[in-house]
Coordinates of C-alpha atoms in Angstrom, one line a residue:
Chain C
M21 CA 0.0 -0.1 0.0
R22 CA 1.8 2.9 -0.8
T23 CA 0.9 5.5 2.0
G24 CA 3.0 8.7 2.7
Y25 CA 6.9 8.0 4.6
R26 CA 5.8 6.9 8.0
P27 CA 7.8 6.0 10.8
R28 CA 7.0 2.3 10.2
T29 CA 8.1 3.4 6.0
F30 CA 11.6 4.0 8.2
V31 CA 11.6 0.7 9.7
L32 CA 11.6 -0.9 6.9
E33 CA 13.6 1.1 4.9
L34 CA 16.8 -0.2 7.4
V35 CA 15.5 -3.4 7.3
M36 CA 15.4 -3.8 3.5
V37 CA 18.9 -2.1 3.5
A38 CA 20.4 -4.4 5.6
T39 CA 19.0 -7.1 3.5
A40 CA 21.0 -5.7 0.7
V41 CA 24.4 -5.3 2.5
A42 CA 24.1 -8.6 3.7
F43 CA 22.7 -10.3 -0.2
L44 CA 25.9 -8.2 -1.4
F45 CA 28.4 -9.7 1.2
P46 CA 29.4 -12.5 -1.5
V47 CA 30.0 -9.8 -4.3
Y48 CA 32.0 -7.4 -1.8
A49 CA 34.2 -10.5 -1.2
L50 CA 35.0 -11.3 -4.8
V51 CA 36.1 -7.8 -5.4
T52 CA 38.3 -7.3 -2.3
L53 CA 40.0 -10.5 -3.4
A54 CA 40.6 -9.3 -6.9
F55 CA 42.4 -6.3 -5.9
K56 CA 44.2 -7.5 -3.3
D57 CA 48.1 -9.3 -3.3
P58 CA 48.6 -12.9 -1.6
N59 CA 50.2 -11.4 1.6
Q60 CA 47.2 -9.2 2.6
I61 CA 44.5 -12.5 1.7
A62 CA 46.5 -14.5 3.8
N63 CA 46.4 -12.0 6.3
D64 CA 43.3 -9.7 6.7
P65 CA 40.2 -11.3 4.7
L66 CA 37.7 -8.9 5.3
A67 CA 39.4 -5.8 5.1
L68 CA 39.3 -3.2 2.0
P69 CA 43.0 -4.0 0.1
D70 CA 45.7 -1.9 1.1
P71 CA 47.1 -1.1 -1.2
P72 CA 45.2 -2.1 -3.6
S73 CA 46.1 -4.0 -6.6
A74 CA 44.7 -4.2 -10.0
E75 CA 47.8 -6.6 -10.9
S76 CA 45.6 -9.6 -11.7
F77 CA 43.3 -8.4 -13.1
G78 CA 46.3 -8.1 -16.4
T79 CA 47.0 -12.0 -15.7
A80 CA 43.9 -13.4 -15.6
W81 CA 42.9 -11.8 -18.8
Q82 CA 46.1 -12.9 -20.6
S83 CA 45.3 -16.5 -18.8
A84 CA 42.2 -17.3 -19.2
S85 CA 42.0 -15.2 -23.3
L86 CA 39.0 -13.6 -22.4
G87 CA 38.8 -11.5 -24.9
S88 CA 38.6 -14.4 -27.4
A89 CA 35.9 -15.7 -25.4
L90 CA 33.7 -12.5 -25.2
L91 CA 33.8 -12.8 -28.9
N92 CA 32.9 -16.6 -29.2
S93 CA 30.3 -15.6 -26.5
T94 CA 29.3 -12.8 -28.3
L95 CA 29.3 -14.2 -31.9
I96 CA 27.1 -17.6 -30.8
T97 CA 24.8 -15.2 -28.7
V98 CA 23.6 -12.7 -31.6
S99 CA 23.5 -15.5 -34.6
S100 CA 21.3 -17.6 -32.2
V101 CA 18.7 -14.3 -30.8
I102 CA 18.3 -13.3 -34.3
A103 CA 17.5 -16.8 -35.7
L104 CA 14.9 -17.5 -32.7
I105 CA 13.6 -13.9 -33.4
V106 CA 12.8 -14.6 -37.1
L107 CA 12.1 -18.3 -37.4
G108 CA 9.6 -18.0 -34.3
S109 CA 7.7 -14.8 -34.8
L110 CA 6.7 -16.3 -38.8
S111 CA 6.1 -20.0 -37.3
A112 CA 4.1 -18.3 -34.5
Y113 CA 2.0 -15.8 -36.7
F114 CA 1.8 -19.3 -39.1
L115 CA 0.4 -20.9 -35.4
A116 CA -1.6 -18.1 -34.3
R117 CA -3.8 -17.2 -37.5
R118 CA -4.2 -20.9 -38.4
A119 CA -7.1 -22.1 -36.8
G120 CA -7.9 -25.3 -36.5
R121 CA -6.1 -29.1 -35.8
L122 CA -3.2 -28.6 -37.7
G123 CA -2.0 -25.0 -36.1
Y124 CA -3.5 -26.6 -32.3
G125 CA -1.7 -29.7 -32.9
L126 CA 1.8 -28.0 -34.1
Y127 CA 1.4 -25.4 -31.1
I128 CA 0.6 -28.4 -28.5
L129 CA 4.0 -30.1 -30.3
F130 CA 6.5 -26.5 -29.6
L131 CA 5.2 -26.2 -26.2
V132 CA 6.1 -29.9 -25.1
G133 CA 9.6 -28.3 -25.6
I134 CA 9.2 -26.5 -22.3
I135 CA 9.0 -28.6 -19.9
L136 CA 11.2 -31.6 -21.7
P137 CA 14.5 -31.8 -20.2
F138 CA 17.4 -31.2 -22.4
Q139 CA 19.4 -34.1 -19.8
L140 CA 17.0 -36.8 -22.0
G141 CA 17.8 -36.2 -25.6
M142 CA 21.7 -35.1 -25.0
I143 CA 23.8 -38.5 -25.9
P144 CA 21.6 -38.6 -29.2
L145 CA 22.1 -35.0 -29.7
Y146 CA 26.1 -35.0 -29.2
Q147 CA 25.8 -38.0 -31.5
L148 CA 23.8 -36.0 -34.2
V149 CA 26.2 -32.5 -33.9
S150 CA 29.2 -35.0 -34.2
D151 CA 27.9 -36.9 -37.1
L152 CA 27.0 -33.7 -38.9
G153 CA 30.3 -32.3 -38.4
L154 CA 29.3 -29.8 -36.6
L155 CA 31.3 -30.5 -32.9
G156 CA 33.4 -27.7 -32.1
T157 CA 31.7 -25.3 -34.0
Y158 CA 29.8 -21.4 -33.8
Q159 CA 26.9 -22.9 -36.5
G160 CA 26.8 -26.2 -34.1
M161 CA 26.2 -23.9 -31.5
I162 CA 23.5 -21.6 -33.1
L163 CA 21.6 -24.7 -34.4
F164 CA 21.3 -26.3 -30.7
Y165 CA 20.3 -22.6 -29.0
T166 CA 17.6 -22.2 -31.7
G167 CA 16.4 -25.3 -31.5
I168 CA 16.3 -25.5 -27.8
Q169 CA 15.1 -21.8 -26.8
L170 CA 12.1 -22.4 -29.9
P171 CA 9.6 -23.7 -27.8
F172 CA 9.8 -20.6 -25.3
T173 CA 10.1 -18.3 -27.8
V174 CA 7.1 -19.5 -30.0
F175 CA 5.1 -19.8 -27.0
L176 CA 5.8 -15.8 -26.3
Y177 CA 5.3 -14.6 -29.5
T178 CA 1.7 -17.1 -30.1
G179 CA 0.4 -15.4 -27.1
F180 CA 0.8 -12.1 -28.3
I181 CA 0.3 -12.1 -32.2
R182 CA -3.5 -13.9 -30.9
S183 CA -4.4 -10.2 -29.2
L184 CA -3.6 -8.9 -32.2
P185 CA -6.5 -7.7 -34.8
A186 CA -6.3 -9.6 -37.9
D187 CA -7.5 -6.3 -40.0
Y188 CA -4.0 -4.7 -41.1
T189 CA -2.4 -7.8 -42.5
N190 CA -6.1 -8.1 -44.3
A191 CA -6.1 -4.8 -45.8
A192 CA -2.5 -5.4 -46.8
L193 CA -3.1 -9.2 -48.4
I194 CA -6.4 -7.4 -50.2
D195 CA -3.9 -4.8 -51.8
G196 CA -2.1 -7.2 -53.2
A197 CA 0.7 -7.8 -50.7
T198 CA 2.0 -11.0 -50.2
H199 CA 2.0 -12.7 -47.4
L200 CA 6.1 -12.1 -46.5
Q201 CA 5.4 -8.8 -47.2
A202 CA 2.3 -8.3 -44.6
F203 CA 4.4 -10.4 -42.2
R204 CA 7.6 -8.0 -43.0
H205 CA 6.4 -4.6 -42.7
V206 CA 2.8 -5.1 -41.3
I207 CA 2.9 -8.0 -38.0
F208 CA 7.0 -7.5 -37.3
P209 CA 6.7 -3.7 -36.6
L210 CA 4.0 -4.5 -34.2
L211 CA 5.8 -7.0 -32.6
R212 CA 8.2 -5.6 -30.2
P213 CA 7.2 -5.1 -26.8
I214 CA 7.5 -9.0 -27.3
T215 CA 10.5 -9.0 -29.4
G216 CA 12.1 -7.5 -26.8
T217 CA 11.2 -9.9 -23.9
V218 CA 12.3 -13.0 -26.5
L219 CA 15.9 -11.4 -26.8
I220 CA 16.4 -10.1 -23.5
L221 CA 15.6 -14.0 -21.8
N222 CA 17.3 -15.7 -24.8
A223 CA 20.4 -13.9 -24.8
V224 CA 20.7 -14.2 -20.9
H225 CA 19.9 -17.9 -21.3
I226 CA 22.9 -18.3 -24.2
W227 CA 25.2 -16.2 -22.6
N228 CA 25.0 -17.7 -19.0
D229 CA 24.3 -21.0 -20.4
F230 CA 27.6 -23.9 -19.4
F231 CA 26.7 -27.4 -20.4
T232 CA 26.4 -27.5 -23.3
P233 CA 29.4 -25.0 -24.5
L234 CA 31.8 -27.2 -22.5
L235 CA 30.0 -30.0 -24.2
Y236 CA 30.3 -28.8 -28.0
L237 CA 33.0 -26.8 -28.0
G238 CA 35.8 -27.8 -25.2
G239 CA 38.9 -27.9 -26.5
S240 CA 38.2 -26.3 -29.7
G241 CA 39.1 -22.3 -29.1
R242 CA 35.8 -21.0 -29.8
E243 CA 35.2 -21.3 -26.1
T244 CA 32.1 -18.9 -24.7
V245 CA 33.1 -17.0 -21.3
P246 CA 31.9 -19.4 -18.9
V247 CA 33.8 -22.4 -20.1
R248 CA 36.8 -20.5 -20.5
V249 CA 36.0 -19.2 -16.8
F250 CA 35.2 -22.9 -15.6
A251 CA 38.4 -23.9 -16.9
F252 CA 40.7 -20.8 -16.0
V253 CA 39.3 -21.5 -12.4
N254 CA 40.3 -25.0 -12.2
E255 CA 43.3 -24.5 -13.1
Y256 CA 44.6 -22.1 -10.6
T257 CA 42.1 -23.0 -8.1
S258 CA 44.7 -22.1 -5.1
D259 CA 45.3 -18.2 -6.4
Y260 CA 42.6 -16.9 -4.8
G261 CA 43.7 -13.4 -6.3
L262 CA 43.8 -14.4 -9.8
V263 CA 40.7 -16.3 -9.9
A264 CA 38.6 -13.4 -8.2
A265 CA 39.9 -11.3 -10.7
G266 CA 38.9 -13.3 -13.4
L267 CA 35.2 -13.8 -12.0
V268 CA 35.3 -10.1 -11.7
L269 CA 36.3 -9.8 -15.7
A270 CA 34.0 -12.2 -17.0
A271 CA 31.1 -10.9 -15.6
V272 CA 31.7 -7.0 -15.7
P273 CA 30.2 -7.5 -19.7
I274 CA 26.9 -8.9 -19.2
L275 CA 27.0 -6.9 -15.5
V276 CA 27.0 -3.2 -17.4
I277 CA 25.0 -4.0 -20.1
F278 CA 22.1 -4.9 -17.4
L279 CA 22.6 -2.2 -15.5
V280 CA 22.0 0.0 -19.0
L281 CA 18.7 -1.7 -20.0
Q282 CA 18.1 -2.7 -16.4
R283 CA 14.5 -1.4 -16.7
Y284 CA 13.7 -3.3 -19.9
V285 CA 15.6 -6.4 -18.7
I286 CA 13.3 -6.9 -15.5
R287 CA 10.2 -5.9 -17.4
G288 CA 10.8 -8.3 -20.2
F289 CA 11.4 -10.9 -17.6
S290 CA 8.3 -10.3 -16.1
S291 CA 6.0 -9.9 -18.9
G292 CA 7.7 -12.7 -20.5
L293 CA 7.1 -14.9 -18.2
K294 CA 3.5 -13.9 -17.2
G295 CA 3.0 -14.9 -21.1
Chain D
M4 CA -39.5 2.5 -46.8
T5 CA -39.5 1.4 -50.3
A6 CA -36.3 -0.8 -49.5
V7 CA -36.6 -4.4 -48.7
A8 CA -33.7 -6.2 -47.5
A9 CA -32.0 -7.9 -50.0
P10 CA -30.7 -11.2 -49.6
P11 CA -26.9 -10.9 -49.2
A12 CA -25.5 -11.1 -52.7
P13 CA -23.6 -14.5 -53.4
P14 CA -19.5 -13.9 -53.4
E15 CA -19.1 -13.1 -56.8
A16 CA -15.7 -15.2 -57.3
P17 CA -14.3 -17.8 -54.4
P18 CA -12.1 -16.2 -52.3
V19 CA -8.7 -16.4 -53.2
R20 CA -7.6 -17.3 -50.1
R21 CA -9.1 -18.9 -47.3
V22 CA -10.3 -17.1 -44.5
R23 CA -9.7 -18.7 -41.0
R24 CA -12.0 -18.5 -37.9
G25 CA -9.4 -15.6 -36.3
G26 CA -10.8 -13.4 -39.2
G27 CA -7.1 -13.2 -40.9
L28 CA -6.3 -14.8 -44.0
A29 CA -4.0 -17.6 -42.9
P30 CA -0.9 -17.4 -43.9
P31 CA 1.1 -20.5 -45.8
W32 CA 2.0 -23.6 -43.9
W33 CA 5.6 -22.9 -45.3
F34 CA 5.7 -20.1 -42.9
A35 CA 6.3 -22.3 -40.0
V36 CA 8.6 -25.0 -41.4
P37 CA 12.3 -23.5 -40.5
A38 CA 11.1 -23.3 -36.9
L39 CA 9.8 -27.1 -36.9
A40 CA 12.6 -28.2 -38.6
V41 CA 14.9 -26.9 -36.4
Y42 CA 13.1 -28.0 -33.3
A43 CA 12.6 -31.7 -34.7
L44 CA 16.2 -32.1 -35.3
V45 CA 17.7 -30.4 -32.1
M46 CA 14.6 -31.4 -29.8
L47 CA 12.1 -33.7 -30.7
Y48 CA 14.6 -36.6 -32.7
P49 CA 16.9 -36.6 -30.1
S50 CA 14.4 -36.9 -27.2
I51 CA 12.8 -39.8 -28.6
A52 CA 16.0 -41.6 -29.6
G53 CA 17.1 -40.9 -26.3
A54 CA 13.6 -42.4 -24.9
A55 CA 14.3 -45.4 -26.9
S56 CA 17.6 -45.8 -25.7
A57 CA 16.9 -46.3 -22.1
F58 CA 15.6 -49.9 -23.2
T59 CA 18.7 -50.9 -24.6
D60 CA 22.8 -51.4 -23.4
W61 CA 24.1 -49.3 -25.5
S62 CA 27.9 -48.6 -24.3
G63 CA 27.5 -44.8 -26.5
V64 CA 30.3 -46.2 -29.0
G65 CA 29.4 -47.0 -32.6
E66 CA 26.2 -49.0 -33.2
Q67 CA 26.3 -52.3 -31.2
R68 CA 23.4 -52.3 -28.7
S69 CA 20.5 -54.6 -28.2
F70 CA 17.2 -55.1 -26.4
V71 CA 17.6 -55.3 -22.8
G72 CA 13.7 -53.9 -22.1
L73 CA 13.3 -52.8 -18.5
D74 CA 17.1 -54.1 -17.3
N75 CA 17.8 -50.5 -16.8
F76 CA 15.3 -49.0 -14.6
Q77 CA 15.1 -52.4 -12.7
Q78 CA 18.9 -51.9 -12.2
L79 CA 18.1 -48.1 -11.3
L80 CA 16.4 -49.6 -8.3
Q81 CA 18.8 -51.1 -7.1
D82 CA 21.5 -48.6 -7.7
D83 CA 22.0 -47.1 -3.8
Q84 CA 24.2 -43.8 -6.2
A85 CA 20.8 -43.1 -8.2
L86 CA 18.5 -43.3 -5.6
G87 CA 20.8 -41.4 -3.2
A88 CA 20.7 -39.3 -6.6
L89 CA 17.1 -39.3 -6.6
R90 CA 16.3 -37.9 -2.6
S91 CA 19.1 -35.3 -3.1
T92 CA 17.2 -34.2 -6.0
L93 CA 13.7 -34.3 -4.2
L94 CA 15.0 -32.5 -0.9
L95 CA 17.0 -29.7 -3.4
T96 CA 13.8 -28.9 -5.2
V97 CA 11.6 -28.6 -1.9
A98 CA 14.2 -26.1 -0.7
I99 CA 14.6 -24.4 -3.4
V100 CA 10.7 -24.0 -4.4
V101 CA 9.6 -23.1 -1.1
V102 CA 12.8 -20.5 0.2
Q103 CA 13.5 -19.0 -2.9
N104 CA 9.8 -18.2 -3.6
G105 CA 9.4 -17.0 0.3
L106 CA 12.0 -15.1 0.0
G107 CA 11.1 -13.9 -3.3
L108 CA 7.8 -12.5 -2.2
L109 CA 9.4 -10.9 1.4
L110 CA 12.0 -8.9 -1.0
A111 CA 9.1 -8.0 -3.6
L112 CA 6.5 -6.8 -1.1
G113 CA 9.6 -4.9 0.4
V114 CA 10.3 -2.8 -2.2
H115 CA 6.5 -2.8 -3.1
T116 CA 6.1 0.3 -1.5
T117 CA 7.3 3.8 -0.9
I118 CA 10.9 3.0 0.6
K119 CA 13.6 5.8 -1.2
S120 CA 15.7 2.7 -2.0
R121 CA 13.1 1.0 -4.2
M122 CA 14.6 1.0 -7.1
L123 CA 17.8 0.5 -6.4
L124 CA 17.3 -2.3 -4.1
R125 CA 15.0 -4.4 -7.4
V126 CA 18.3 -3.9 -9.4
I127 CA 20.4 -5.5 -6.8
F128 CA 18.1 -7.9 -5.5
F129 CA 17.8 -9.2 -9.6
A130 CA 21.5 -8.7 -10.7
P131 CA 22.4 -12.5 -9.8
V132 CA 20.4 -13.5 -11.6
V133 CA 21.6 -12.3 -15.3
V134 CA 25.5 -13.5 -14.1
S135 CA 26.1 -17.2 -15.6
P136 CA 25.4 -20.2 -12.6
V137 CA 28.6 -21.1 -13.1
M138 CA 30.6 -17.8 -12.0
V139 CA 28.3 -17.8 -9.4
S140 CA 28.9 -21.3 -8.3
F141 CA 32.6 -19.9 -7.9
L142 CA 31.6 -17.2 -6.3
W143 CA 30.0 -19.2 -3.6
K144 CA 32.7 -21.6 -3.8
Y145 CA 34.9 -18.9 -2.0
V146 CA 32.4 -17.9 0.3
Y147 CA 32.3 -21.2 1.5
N148 CA 36.2 -21.7 2.3
P149 CA 36.3 -24.5 4.8
A150 CA 39.8 -22.5 6.3
P151 CA 38.6 -21.1 9.3
D152 CA 39.3 -17.0 8.2
A153 CA 38.3 -16.9 4.5
G154 CA 34.9 -16.3 3.1
L155 CA 31.8 -16.9 5.6
N156 CA 33.7 -18.4 8.4
A157 CA 35.7 -15.1 9.1
V158 CA 32.9 -13.5 8.9
L159 CA 31.0 -15.5 11.9
G160 CA 34.7 -15.1 13.2
A161 CA 34.4 -11.8 13.3
L162 CA 31.0 -11.9 14.3
G163 CA 32.3 -13.9 17.6
L164 CA 29.8 -16.8 16.3
G165 CA 33.3 -19.1 15.6
S166 CA 31.9 -21.7 17.1
L167 CA 29.4 -22.0 13.9
R168 CA 31.8 -22.0 11.8
Q169 CA 32.1 -25.0 9.6
D170 CA 33.4 -26.8 6.3
W171 CA 30.4 -26.1 4.2
L172 CA 31.0 -28.1 1.4
G173 CA 33.1 -30.5 2.8
D174 CA 30.4 -32.1 5.1
P175 CA 28.6 -34.3 3.8
S176 CA 24.9 -33.8 5.7
L177 CA 25.6 -30.2 4.8
A178 CA 26.8 -30.1 1.6
I179 CA 23.4 -29.7 -0.2
W180 CA 22.1 -27.1 1.6
S181 CA 25.0 -25.1 0.9
V182 CA 24.6 -25.4 -3.1
A183 CA 20.5 -25.3 -2.6
F184 CA 21.7 -21.4 -1.0
T185 CA 23.8 -20.8 -3.5
V186 CA 20.9 -21.2 -6.1
I187 CA 18.4 -19.2 -3.6
W188 CA 20.8 -17.0 -3.8
Q189 CA 20.9 -16.5 -7.2
C190 CA 17.1 -16.7 -8.1
A191 CA 15.3 -15.3 -5.2
G192 CA 15.6 -11.9 -7.3
Y193 CA 13.7 -13.9 -9.9
S194 CA 11.4 -14.8 -7.7
M195 CA 10.6 -11.4 -6.5
V196 CA 10.3 -9.8 -10.2
I197 CA 7.7 -12.3 -11.1
F198 CA 6.1 -11.8 -7.5
L199 CA 6.3 -7.4 -8.0
A200 CA 4.7 -7.9 -11.7
G201 CA 1.6 -9.3 -9.6
L202 CA 1.9 -7.2 -7.2
E203 CA 0.9 -4.2 -9.5
G204 CA -1.9 -5.8 -10.7
V205 CA -4.0 -5.6 -7.4
P206 CA -6.1 -2.9 -7.4
K207 CA -5.1 -0.2 -5.0
E208 CA -9.3 0.5 -4.6
L209 CA -9.8 -2.9 -2.8
H210 CA -6.8 -1.6 -0.5
E211 CA -8.0 1.7 0.4
S212 CA -11.6 0.0 0.6
A213 CA -10.2 -2.3 3.2
M214 CA -8.4 0.1 5.3
V215 CA -11.6 2.0 5.6
D216 CA -12.8 -0.8 6.5
G217 CA -10.7 -1.2 9.5
A218 CA -8.5 -4.1 8.2
G219 CA -4.8 -4.2 9.2
T220 CA -2.0 -5.4 6.9
V221 CA -1.8 -8.6 7.8
A222 CA -5.7 -9.1 7.1
R223 CA -5.4 -6.7 3.5
F224 CA -2.7 -9.4 2.5
R225 CA -4.6 -13.0 3.5
H226 CA -7.5 -12.0 2.2
I227 CA -7.1 -10.0 -0.8
T228 CA -2.8 -9.4 -2.0
W229 CA -2.5 -13.8 -1.9
P230 CA -5.4 -14.5 -3.2
L231 CA -4.4 -12.1 -6.5
L232 CA -1.1 -13.0 -6.6
A233 CA -2.4 -16.7 -7.7
P234 CA -0.7 -16.6 -10.7
A235 CA 2.5 -15.7 -9.9
V236 CA 2.5 -18.0 -7.4
T237 CA 2.1 -20.7 -10.1
I238 CA 4.5 -18.9 -12.6
N239 CA 7.3 -18.9 -10.0
V240 CA 6.8 -22.6 -8.4
M241 CA 6.6 -24.7 -11.6
L242 CA 9.4 -22.1 -12.9
S243 CA 11.7 -22.8 -9.5
T244 CA 10.3 -26.8 -9.3
V245 CA 12.0 -27.6 -13.2
G246 CA 14.7 -25.7 -12.0
G247 CA 15.4 -28.0 -8.8
L248 CA 15.2 -30.9 -10.4
T249 CA 17.3 -30.5 -13.5
L250 CA 19.6 -28.7 -11.4
F251 CA 23.2 -29.6 -12.6
T252 CA 25.7 -26.4 -13.4
Q253 CA 26.0 -25.3 -9.9
I254 CA 26.8 -28.9 -8.5
I255 CA 29.3 -29.6 -11.4
A256 CA 30.8 -26.4 -10.7
M257 CA 31.0 -26.4 -6.9
T258 CA 31.0 -29.7 -5.6
N259 CA 31.1 -32.3 -8.9
G260 CA 28.7 -34.3 -6.7
G261 CA 30.7 -34.5 -3.6
P262 CA 31.9 -35.1 -0.4
G263 CA 31.3 -39.0 -1.7
Y264 CA 28.2 -38.9 -3.4
A265 CA 26.2 -36.4 -1.0
T266 CA 25.2 -34.0 -3.9
D267 CA 24.8 -36.5 -6.3
T268 CA 21.4 -35.1 -8.4
L269 CA 19.4 -37.4 -11.2
S270 CA 21.3 -34.6 -13.4
T271 CA 25.2 -35.5 -12.7
V272 CA 24.1 -39.4 -12.1
L273 CA 23.2 -39.6 -15.4
Y274 CA 26.3 -37.5 -17.1
K275 CA 28.7 -39.3 -14.9
Q276 CA 27.3 -42.5 -16.5
A277 CA 27.4 -41.3 -20.1
F278 CA 30.7 -39.3 -20.0
V279 CA 32.3 -40.6 -17.5
F280 CA 31.1 -44.5 -17.2
G281 CA 30.3 -45.1 -20.8
K282 CA 26.6 -46.4 -19.6
F283 CA 24.5 -44.3 -22.4
G284 CA 21.7 -47.0 -22.1
Y285 CA 21.3 -46.9 -18.3
S286 CA 22.1 -43.3 -18.5
T287 CA 19.4 -42.6 -20.7
A288 CA 16.9 -44.3 -18.1
V289 CA 18.2 -42.3 -15.6
A290 CA 17.4 -39.1 -18.0
L291 CA 13.8 -40.6 -18.7
V292 CA 12.6 -40.9 -15.4
L293 CA 14.0 -37.6 -15.0
A294 CA 11.7 -36.7 -17.6
L295 CA 8.9 -38.6 -16.2
F296 CA 9.3 -37.1 -13.3
V297 CA 9.5 -33.1 -14.1
A298 CA 6.5 -34.0 -16.6
A299 CA 4.2 -35.2 -13.7
V300 CA 5.0 -32.7 -11.1
S301 CA 4.3 -30.2 -13.8
F302 CA 0.9 -32.0 -14.6
V303 CA -0.1 -31.5 -11.0
Q304 CA 1.2 -28.2 -10.2
I305 CA -0.5 -26.9 -13.3
A306 CA -4.1 -28.5 -11.9
Y307 CA -3.5 -27.6 -8.3
L308 CA -2.4 -24.1 -8.9
R309 CA -5.0 -23.9 -11.8
S310 CA -8.2 -24.4 -9.8
R311 CA -6.7 -22.2 -7.1
E312 CA -6.2 -19.3 -9.2
T313 CA -10.2 -19.5 -10.3
T314 CA -11.5 -19.8 -7.4
A315 CA -9.8 -17.3 -5.4

């Protein structure tokens, strides 16, 4: 209930801020660790770095090859999200407008994919990717993410398109536009809000995924950020300062993007899941 | 008054495109084909193939495999490690569903007020959601450092609570709760945002008139907010259940299933059976059990939680 700012509100404010401080403790531990030298890590683990040293960051950046990992992650994420938006919106347009058994049946078929755990198909898919010669390639990863994220994408788009009136496209079609033209120039621009949601949810998922790129890209030189970080942390496991610096560096890009876009990200998450 | 309603004119020509129930001209079928092809290739075919190999003794190398009926499932029932993993999976899931959503609801209620820091707090609580689970796992691995003067143990020491220091990930009875807490820390903001979206939908007028009638904060929460939050509860419970049942990355990164088998889940067992021991047939049997589990729990939850939504 949003009434004025009363003494009770002040108490609540204190409680919430205290909660946030406790919540942020692991982040404080990590960031300060990254700026300390080994001597200080051993002696005052909770203190602020004194003097702060940024040396670990350069070493971590080099040893984890984070530069190329960032490029790999960006390439895979951007391509997969574009493919998801194009394929997902086109098929959802068909499913939303095609009433009757075929449209409904296909829609249900896509929905099944939302609850199907990927573990069930993990091994046959690994074989398939290997047989197609796509192990260790960007194309294999893009194909994988497009397929695995399509059910959710189609679900979001179909619900949105059903709420759009059909009159706009009918007018365009009667004026002689082809279906593809009507989709490109009439429907797709109307989908902007849900496309934003689809973009954010899929990008966060694909960027952060760990297991699949470990399986498909391990040792190929095309590893994504989480895979490189995994290998890096396991290699330097006892050098806390270095490991912390690597983790901070790897998390910074996504956190910066999140802070810039946080309003859309949070809205996209909640509206996307409200369906 | 001369006009008499004329019978509708027959269509002059058959429509070129069929008009569908939505009132729209249906797009051609090939709009759906590329998506369907990719989905079938990456999800449908492998899942069906996976389910089928659960009834074979396939080793994963070559084509050599023979049908063994329900042997793999029988073996599963006698496999202490797998049964322990099943138990751990369920414990983890219950803990995550209850605590993550409870905490998410409290946070949402807290920042859905007039407190000055509400926008900043939303961003802070949500931020871990966008960071890779594998990195969050490593962060918490340091927090759970067994040394008495590092991470969480150092804080306990500094607070004068040194007696509470633990080997958080090394103690078999404690490790699973430590992993659960990491997941909760990362995902509570996710629940919070969905609850916030639900809270936005609760009409202010209801609260105002209830206040006029003298209803206190607790009564208003119980009789107005909670029933109207039902759809947000449904989504949150569903998502955290599926997330808990299929939990994998955090365990591999933090404990690799240890100490012993204390934090193995169905996902880590099927992974190890396949890629460490080369028992692909058995591994897919575990995967099939997991899939059926997820499906069954999802259906029961949808049925139950949806019925709550309509009566609310």
